[in-house]
Protein backbone atom coordinates (compact mmCIF):
# COMPACT_ATOMS: atom_id res chain seq x y z
CA MET A 1 12.16 16.67 -43.81
CA SER A 2 9.89 16.78 -46.71
CA THR A 3 6.82 18.68 -46.16
CA LEU A 4 5.02 15.29 -47.60
CA LYS A 5 6.36 13.53 -44.01
CA ARG A 6 6.10 16.90 -41.59
CA ARG A 7 2.42 16.23 -41.87
CA TRP A 8 1.71 13.03 -41.61
CA ILE A 9 3.52 13.50 -38.67
CA ALA A 10 1.60 15.64 -37.71
CA LEU A 11 -2.18 14.37 -38.51
CA SER A 12 -0.35 10.73 -37.37
CA PRO A 13 -3.01 9.45 -33.96
CA LEU A 14 0.12 8.31 -32.44
CA ASN A 15 2.08 11.62 -32.60
CA LEU A 16 4.18 11.55 -30.21
CA SER A 17 3.43 15.93 -28.86
CA SER A 18 -0.40 15.55 -29.35
CA LEU A 19 0.31 12.73 -26.44
CA ARG A 20 1.53 15.60 -24.87
CA LEU A 21 -0.43 16.23 -21.23
CA ASP A 22 1.33 19.75 -20.09
CA GLY A 23 -0.62 20.81 -16.81
CA MET A 24 -4.02 18.92 -16.82
CA ALA A 25 -4.60 19.72 -20.17
CA TRP A 26 -5.80 17.10 -21.81
CA ARG A 27 -6.35 16.23 -25.75
CA LEU A 28 -8.32 13.91 -27.46
CA PRO A 29 -5.76 10.96 -28.42
CA ALA A 30 -4.12 10.68 -25.47
CA MET A 31 -7.42 10.56 -23.58
CA THR A 32 -9.10 7.90 -25.76
CA LEU A 33 -5.79 5.89 -25.48
CA PHE A 34 -5.93 5.79 -21.79
CA ALA A 35 -9.63 5.39 -22.16
CA ALA A 36 -9.05 2.04 -24.05
CA ILE A 37 -6.40 0.73 -21.62
CA LEU A 38 -8.08 1.46 -18.99
CA ALA A 39 -11.17 -0.20 -20.27
CA ALA A 40 -9.51 -3.19 -20.83
CA GLY A 41 -8.37 -3.23 -17.74
CA VAL A 42 -11.49 -3.26 -16.30
CA ALA A 43 -12.79 -5.78 -18.70
CA LEU A 44 -10.13 -8.46 -16.97
CA ARG A 45 -10.06 -7.81 -13.60
CA ALA A 46 -14.35 -8.19 -14.38
CA TYR A 47 -13.56 -11.03 -16.19
CA TRP A 48 -11.73 -12.97 -13.64
CA THR A 49 -13.27 -11.78 -11.08
CA ILE A 50 -16.47 -13.99 -12.08
CA HIS A 51 -15.27 -16.95 -13.67
CA HIS A 52 -12.20 -17.36 -10.60
CA GLY A 53 -14.31 -15.47 -8.20
CA LEU A 54 -13.32 -14.30 -4.27
CA VAL A 55 -12.56 -16.92 -1.99
CA ILE A 56 -12.94 -15.60 2.11
CA GLU A 57 -10.22 -17.76 2.86
CA ASP A 58 -6.87 -16.62 5.19
CA ASN A 59 -6.54 -12.81 5.85
CA ALA A 60 -9.75 -12.53 3.73
CA ALA A 61 -12.07 -14.69 6.23
CA GLU A 62 -9.97 -12.71 9.67
CA TYR A 63 -11.05 -8.90 7.75
CA ALA A 64 -14.49 -9.71 6.44
CA ARG A 65 -15.13 -11.08 10.25
CA ILE A 66 -13.53 -8.19 11.37
CA ALA A 67 -15.86 -5.68 9.54
CA ASP A 68 -18.90 -7.92 10.43
CA ASN A 69 -18.13 -6.67 14.29
CA LEU A 70 -17.64 -3.58 12.85
CA ARG A 71 -21.25 -3.57 11.75
CA LEU A 72 -23.38 -5.51 13.14
CA HIS A 73 -21.48 -5.80 16.94
CA GLY A 74 -19.80 -1.78 16.84
CA THR A 75 -16.39 -3.33 18.22
CA TYR A 76 -13.23 -4.29 16.81
CA ARG A 77 -12.76 -8.15 16.98
CA GLY A 78 -12.21 -10.73 14.09
CA MET A 79 -11.48 -14.78 14.51
CA PHE A 80 -8.79 -14.82 17.18
CA GLU A 81 -10.01 -14.02 20.73
CA GLY A 82 -9.67 -10.00 22.58
CA PRO A 83 -9.67 -7.25 20.67
CA GLU A 84 -7.91 -7.03 17.32
CA LEU A 85 -4.22 -6.08 18.00
CA MET A 86 -2.70 -7.57 14.61
CA PHE A 87 -4.64 -6.31 11.24
CA PRO A 88 -4.63 -3.03 10.92
CA PRO A 89 -8.35 -0.76 10.98
CA PHE A 90 -8.81 0.74 6.70
CA TYR A 91 -9.47 -1.81 4.59
CA PRO A 92 -12.05 -3.65 7.05
CA LEU A 93 -13.69 -0.31 7.71
CA LEU A 94 -14.26 0.10 3.63
CA ILE A 95 -15.48 -3.64 4.07
CA ALA A 96 -17.70 -2.63 6.51
CA LEU A 97 -18.92 0.19 4.60
CA GLY A 98 -19.26 -1.77 1.22
CA SER A 99 -21.55 -4.37 2.95
CA LEU A 100 -24.12 -1.71 3.63
CA VAL A 101 -24.65 -1.51 0.20
CA THR A 102 -23.63 -5.42 -1.23
CA GLY A 103 -25.58 -7.02 2.18
CA SER A 104 -22.85 -8.84 3.12
CA SER A 105 -19.15 -9.00 3.92
CA ALA A 106 -18.23 -10.87 1.41
CA SER A 107 -19.85 -9.47 -1.59
CA ALA A 108 -18.68 -5.73 -0.27
CA THR A 109 -14.99 -7.86 0.03
CA TRP A 110 -14.95 -8.59 -3.67
CA MET A 111 -16.05 -5.22 -4.55
CA VAL A 112 -13.51 -2.99 -2.71
CA SER A 113 -11.16 -5.43 -4.27
CA PHE A 114 -11.99 -4.79 -7.78
CA LEU A 115 -12.35 -1.32 -7.69
CA ALA A 116 -9.31 -0.76 -6.01
CA GLY A 117 -7.47 -2.84 -9.06
CA VAL A 118 -9.38 -1.11 -11.06
CA LEU A 119 -8.18 2.19 -9.65
CA LEU A 120 -4.51 1.50 -9.50
CA ILE A 121 -4.75 1.59 -13.62
CA PRO A 122 -4.86 5.62 -13.18
CA ALA A 123 -2.80 6.15 -10.36
CA VAL A 124 -0.44 4.43 -12.08
CA PHE A 125 0.09 6.59 -15.02
CA PHE A 126 -0.17 9.71 -13.65
CA LEU A 127 2.61 8.52 -11.17
CA GLY A 128 4.68 8.16 -14.85
CA ARG A 129 3.29 11.19 -16.35
CA LEU A 130 4.65 13.02 -13.97
CA LEU A 131 8.32 11.72 -13.32
CA TYR A 132 8.70 11.02 -17.21
CA GLY A 133 5.93 12.06 -19.45
CA THR A 134 3.54 10.81 -21.35
CA ARG A 135 4.81 7.87 -23.33
CA VAL A 136 6.00 6.31 -20.42
CA ALA A 137 2.28 7.03 -18.98
CA VAL A 138 0.89 4.97 -21.29
CA GLY A 139 3.87 1.50 -21.26
CA ALA A 140 3.09 1.81 -17.20
CA ALA A 141 -0.89 1.61 -17.42
CA VAL A 142 -0.68 -0.92 -20.19
CA LEU A 143 1.10 -2.77 -17.94
CA THR A 144 -0.14 -2.38 -14.72
CA ALA A 145 -4.00 -2.68 -16.98
CA LEU A 146 -2.10 -6.73 -17.69
CA HIS A 147 -0.26 -7.81 -15.65
CA PRO A 148 -1.62 -11.02 -14.38
CA LEU A 149 -0.43 -10.33 -10.73
CA LEU A 150 -2.42 -7.72 -10.49
CA ILE A 151 -5.74 -9.64 -11.88
CA ASP A 152 -5.54 -11.40 -9.91
CA LEU A 153 -5.02 -9.51 -6.96
CA THR A 154 -8.25 -8.20 -7.66
CA ALA A 155 -10.12 -11.18 -6.74
CA THR A 156 -8.41 -11.75 -3.83
CA GLY A 157 -9.20 -10.48 -0.25
CA TYR A 158 -5.72 -9.44 0.58
CA SER A 159 -4.58 -6.35 1.06
CA GLU A 160 -2.13 -5.91 -1.00
CA GLY A 161 -4.98 -4.89 -3.40
CA ILE A 162 -6.16 -1.40 -1.53
CA TYR A 163 -2.82 -1.35 -0.44
CA LEU A 164 -0.82 -0.57 -3.93
CA PRO A 165 -3.40 2.59 -4.91
CA LEU A 166 -3.47 4.24 -1.49
CA MET A 167 0.32 4.11 -1.77
CA VAL A 168 1.06 4.92 -5.34
CA CYS A 169 -1.36 7.92 -5.21
CA GLY A 170 0.41 8.82 -1.80
CA LEU A 171 3.56 8.90 -3.95
CA PHE A 172 2.23 10.86 -6.27
CA TRP A 173 1.26 13.82 -3.73
CA SER A 174 4.50 14.01 -2.39
CA LEU A 175 5.64 14.38 -5.50
CA ARG A 176 3.74 17.13 -6.85
CA ALA A 177 3.39 18.41 -3.69
CA LEU A 178 7.81 18.63 -3.35
CA ARG A 179 7.59 20.06 -7.09
CA SER A 180 4.81 22.24 -6.35
CA ARG A 181 5.65 23.63 -2.22
CA ARG A 182 1.64 23.54 -1.87
CA PRO A 183 0.42 23.11 1.25
CA LEU A 184 -3.05 21.38 -0.22
CA HIS A 185 -0.47 18.74 -1.53
CA TYR A 186 1.39 18.26 1.26
CA GLY A 187 -2.07 17.05 2.96
CA TRP A 188 -3.54 14.90 0.21
CA ALA A 189 0.58 13.35 0.36
CA GLY A 190 -0.36 12.99 4.62
CA ALA A 191 -3.71 11.85 4.23
CA LEU A 192 -2.96 9.23 1.65
CA LEU A 193 -0.19 8.06 3.14
CA ALA A 194 -1.74 7.37 6.99
CA LEU A 195 -4.73 5.45 4.31
CA ALA A 196 -1.59 3.04 3.32
CA PHE A 197 -0.04 2.88 7.50
CA LEU A 198 -3.45 1.95 8.34
CA THR A 199 -3.63 -0.71 5.63
CA ARG A 200 0.28 -1.76 5.89
CA PRO A 201 1.92 -1.35 8.20
CA GLU A 202 4.89 -0.74 6.26
CA ALA A 203 4.07 2.13 4.61
CA LEU A 204 5.76 4.57 7.43
CA PHE A 205 8.88 4.75 5.78
CA TYR A 206 7.09 6.77 2.60
CA PRO A 207 6.14 9.93 5.05
CA LEU A 208 9.84 9.76 6.81
CA LEU A 209 11.12 9.78 3.40
CA VAL A 210 8.63 13.21 1.82
CA LEU A 211 10.18 14.34 5.15
CA VAL A 212 14.18 14.22 4.68
CA ALA A 213 13.30 15.16 0.98
CA ILE A 214 11.77 18.96 1.69
CA PRO A 215 14.11 20.97 3.09
CA PHE A 216 16.20 19.83 -0.44
CA SER A 217 12.95 20.39 -2.16
CA ASP A 218 12.97 24.14 -1.10
CA HIS A 219 15.97 25.71 0.11
CA ARG A 220 15.98 29.11 -1.03
CA GLY A 221 14.44 32.54 -0.46
CA PRO A 222 13.12 35.14 2.54
CA GLY A 223 11.60 32.96 4.99
CA LEU A 224 12.76 29.28 4.42
CA ALA A 225 12.39 28.32 8.31
CA ARG A 226 8.76 29.08 7.95
CA ARG A 227 8.30 27.87 4.00
CA LEU A 228 9.58 24.32 5.77
CA VAL A 229 7.75 24.67 9.37
CA ARG A 230 4.10 24.47 7.41
CA GLN A 231 5.18 22.52 4.62
CA THR A 232 5.85 19.86 7.40
CA ALA A 233 2.45 20.47 8.85
CA CYS A 234 0.21 20.13 6.20
CA LEU A 235 2.00 16.74 5.35
CA VAL A 236 2.05 15.74 9.96
CA VAL A 237 -0.81 17.06 10.57
CA PRO A 238 -3.01 14.33 8.59
CA MET A 239 -1.56 11.48 9.24
CA VAL A 240 -1.90 12.74 13.04
CA VAL A 241 -5.22 12.93 13.05
CA LEU A 242 -6.31 9.22 10.44
CA VAL A 243 -3.65 7.51 12.86
CA SER A 244 -3.89 8.47 16.19
CA PRO A 245 -7.65 6.85 16.71
CA TYR A 246 -5.56 3.80 15.80
CA ALA A 247 -2.82 4.52 18.07
CA ALA A 248 -4.71 5.66 21.07
CA TYR A 249 -6.18 1.80 20.27
CA LEU A 250 -3.52 -0.31 20.46
CA SER A 251 -1.80 2.25 23.25
CA LEU A 252 -4.99 1.08 25.05
CA HIS A 253 -5.16 -2.26 25.05
CA THR A 254 -1.33 -3.15 24.88
CA GLY A 255 0.15 -0.88 28.32
CA SER A 256 2.24 1.52 25.67
CA LEU A 257 2.44 3.32 23.33
CA ARG A 258 2.12 1.72 19.49
CA VAL A 259 1.48 2.82 15.87
CA GLU A 260 1.09 -0.78 14.54
CA GLY A 261 0.84 -4.40 16.25
CA LYS A 262 1.87 -6.42 13.93
CA GLY A 263 5.62 -5.55 13.52
CA ILE A 264 6.69 -7.15 17.29
CA MET A 265 5.12 -9.97 16.03
CA ASP A 266 6.76 -10.29 12.90
CA PHE A 267 9.50 -10.01 15.01
CA ALA A 268 9.27 -12.59 16.89
CA ILE A 269 8.28 -14.68 14.59
CA GLY A 270 11.42 -14.04 12.33
CA GLU A 271 14.05 -14.53 15.41
CA ARG A 272 12.64 -17.61 15.77
CA ARG A 273 13.35 -18.77 11.84
CA ASN A 274 16.67 -17.12 13.45
CA ALA A 275 17.32 -19.62 14.89
CA GLY A 276 16.80 -22.65 12.52
CA MET A 277 13.07 -23.42 13.21
CA GLY A 278 11.06 -23.93 9.33
CA TYR A 279 8.23 -21.17 9.01
CA HIS A 280 5.37 -23.14 10.46
CA GLU A 281 7.29 -23.87 13.69
CA ALA A 282 8.34 -20.52 14.24
CA ALA A 283 4.35 -19.12 14.41
CA LEU A 284 2.85 -21.76 15.59
CA GLY A 285 5.05 -24.04 17.24
CA LEU A 286 4.03 -25.33 20.93
CA GLY A 287 7.01 -26.44 22.79
CA PRO A 288 8.79 -29.22 24.62
CA ASP A 289 5.82 -28.83 27.17
CA LEU A 290 3.09 -28.71 24.30
CA SER A 291 3.14 -24.59 25.65
CA GLU A 292 1.88 -22.76 23.00
CA GLN A 293 5.42 -21.10 22.12
CA GLY A 294 4.79 -19.66 18.17
CA PRO A 295 2.66 -16.49 18.61
CA GLN A 296 0.74 -16.56 15.43
CA ILE A 297 -1.63 -19.33 17.74
CA SER A 298 -2.86 -16.53 19.64
CA PRO A 299 -1.56 -12.96 17.89
CA ASN A 300 -3.71 -10.66 19.98
CA ARG A 301 -2.59 -12.24 23.47
CA PHE A 302 1.08 -11.90 22.44
CA ILE A 303 1.03 -8.32 21.24
CA ALA A 304 -0.81 -7.49 24.44
CA SER A 305 1.04 -9.06 26.49
CA HIS A 306 4.53 -8.66 24.92
CA ARG A 307 6.39 -6.01 26.43
CA HIS A 308 9.89 -5.29 25.20
CA ASN A 309 10.51 -3.85 22.32
CA PRO A 310 13.74 -4.38 20.02
CA SER A 311 16.99 -1.93 20.10
CA LEU A 312 18.58 -0.67 17.35
CA ARG A 313 20.98 -2.68 17.97
CA GLU A 314 19.09 -5.64 18.31
CA THR A 315 17.45 -4.72 14.48
CA VAL A 316 20.00 -4.30 12.76
CA SER A 317 21.23 -7.60 14.33
CA TYR A 318 18.66 -9.32 12.80
CA TRP A 319 17.91 -7.50 9.67
CA VAL A 320 21.87 -9.07 9.42
CA THR A 321 21.08 -12.67 10.16
CA ALA A 322 17.89 -12.68 8.48
CA ALA A 323 19.53 -11.51 4.75
CA ARG A 324 22.35 -14.24 5.21
CA ARG A 325 19.53 -16.44 6.04
CA ASN A 326 17.52 -15.56 2.90
CA LYS A 327 20.47 -14.93 1.10
CA ALA A 328 19.77 -18.37 -1.30
CA GLU A 329 16.40 -18.29 -1.68
CA VAL A 330 16.85 -14.59 -3.13
CA THR A 331 18.87 -15.48 -5.39
CA ALA A 332 16.91 -18.13 -7.12
CA LEU A 333 14.52 -15.29 -6.58
CA LEU A 334 16.05 -13.00 -9.35
CA PHE A 335 17.14 -15.49 -11.57
CA SER A 336 13.78 -17.45 -11.33
CA PRO A 337 11.84 -17.50 -15.17
CA GLU A 338 8.97 -16.25 -13.65
CA LEU A 339 10.67 -13.08 -12.23
C-alpha cells in the first residue's frame, strides 16, 4: 500500500479503526456519528408524536386509568371491575409518576412512551457493539432510529414501547455479566429483566436462559461452586425483591401462588380458538344461554376465579394445536411484502 493511501485512510473521518470503541474509550468520530443518529431518532419521534399524536385508546386507556387510580386513590384498579389482575404494574407506575410532572395521565403516557422510544436507540447501539463491534452497532442504531414501526410505537400507549428498551438493556447487562463475571453486572441484569417482566410477563424466559448460561461461562479454576452461587444470587435476588410484591398481590387476590395473571387468560382464549372459534368469539363470546364465557368480558373476575393451571402435557398439546392452526397465517406473513 502506498504512503499516500495509508495517510488518507488514517485521516479519513470514516476510518473504521477510529470508530473502534474498545472498553469505554470513545473517539471523536464515533461520538459524533452516534450523536447524529440519536438526534435523527429524536427528531423523527418528536415530529411523528406531535403530528400523529398519542390517542388514549384500547390498552392505553386501561394503563392510564390504573395510573390515575394509583395517583389519586392509592389503589391498583383499572376500568374493569375488581382489583387489576391482568396488566403488570411497571408501565402504569411510570405513567403515574410522570403525571406528577405533567399534570395528567394522558400527557404522562406520551412522555413515557417518547422517552422509552429514544432510549431504545442507545440500548441497541451498545448491545450491538458488545456483540459484534462498532460497525454493526452503528448499523443497528440507524435501523432502530429510522424504523417506521419503532417510530410509530413511540406515539402509542402500548407496553411494548417500554418493554423493548428494558429487554435490550437487560440482555446487554446479562451478556456483559457472563463475560466479566462481576456481581454488580449480574445485579443490573437481574433488576432490568425484573422490570421487563413487570412490563410484559414473557420476559421471564430471559433470566432462565442466563441461569443456564452461567455454569458454561465460568467453569474453571478453584472455588467454582462458590462463584456460581454468588453469580446466581446476584442475578436472582434483585428479581425476587422487585417481583415479590406483585406476586404477593396476585396470590392474595387469586388464592394461589401467581407471578402473573394474563397467561392463564390467554391460554383459555387460545384453547377456545383451537376449538374452532374466531378471536373475538373466543375472547368476548357469550354462551347459548347468554352467559359470559369469553375470558376478556370480565378478565379480573376470570383470573381470580380460575383455579386450574395447565399441566406440562396440556401446554405442549396446546402449542402443537396452535402451531397447526397458525401455520397458514405465519407462512403468509413470512412471504409478505411488508416483512
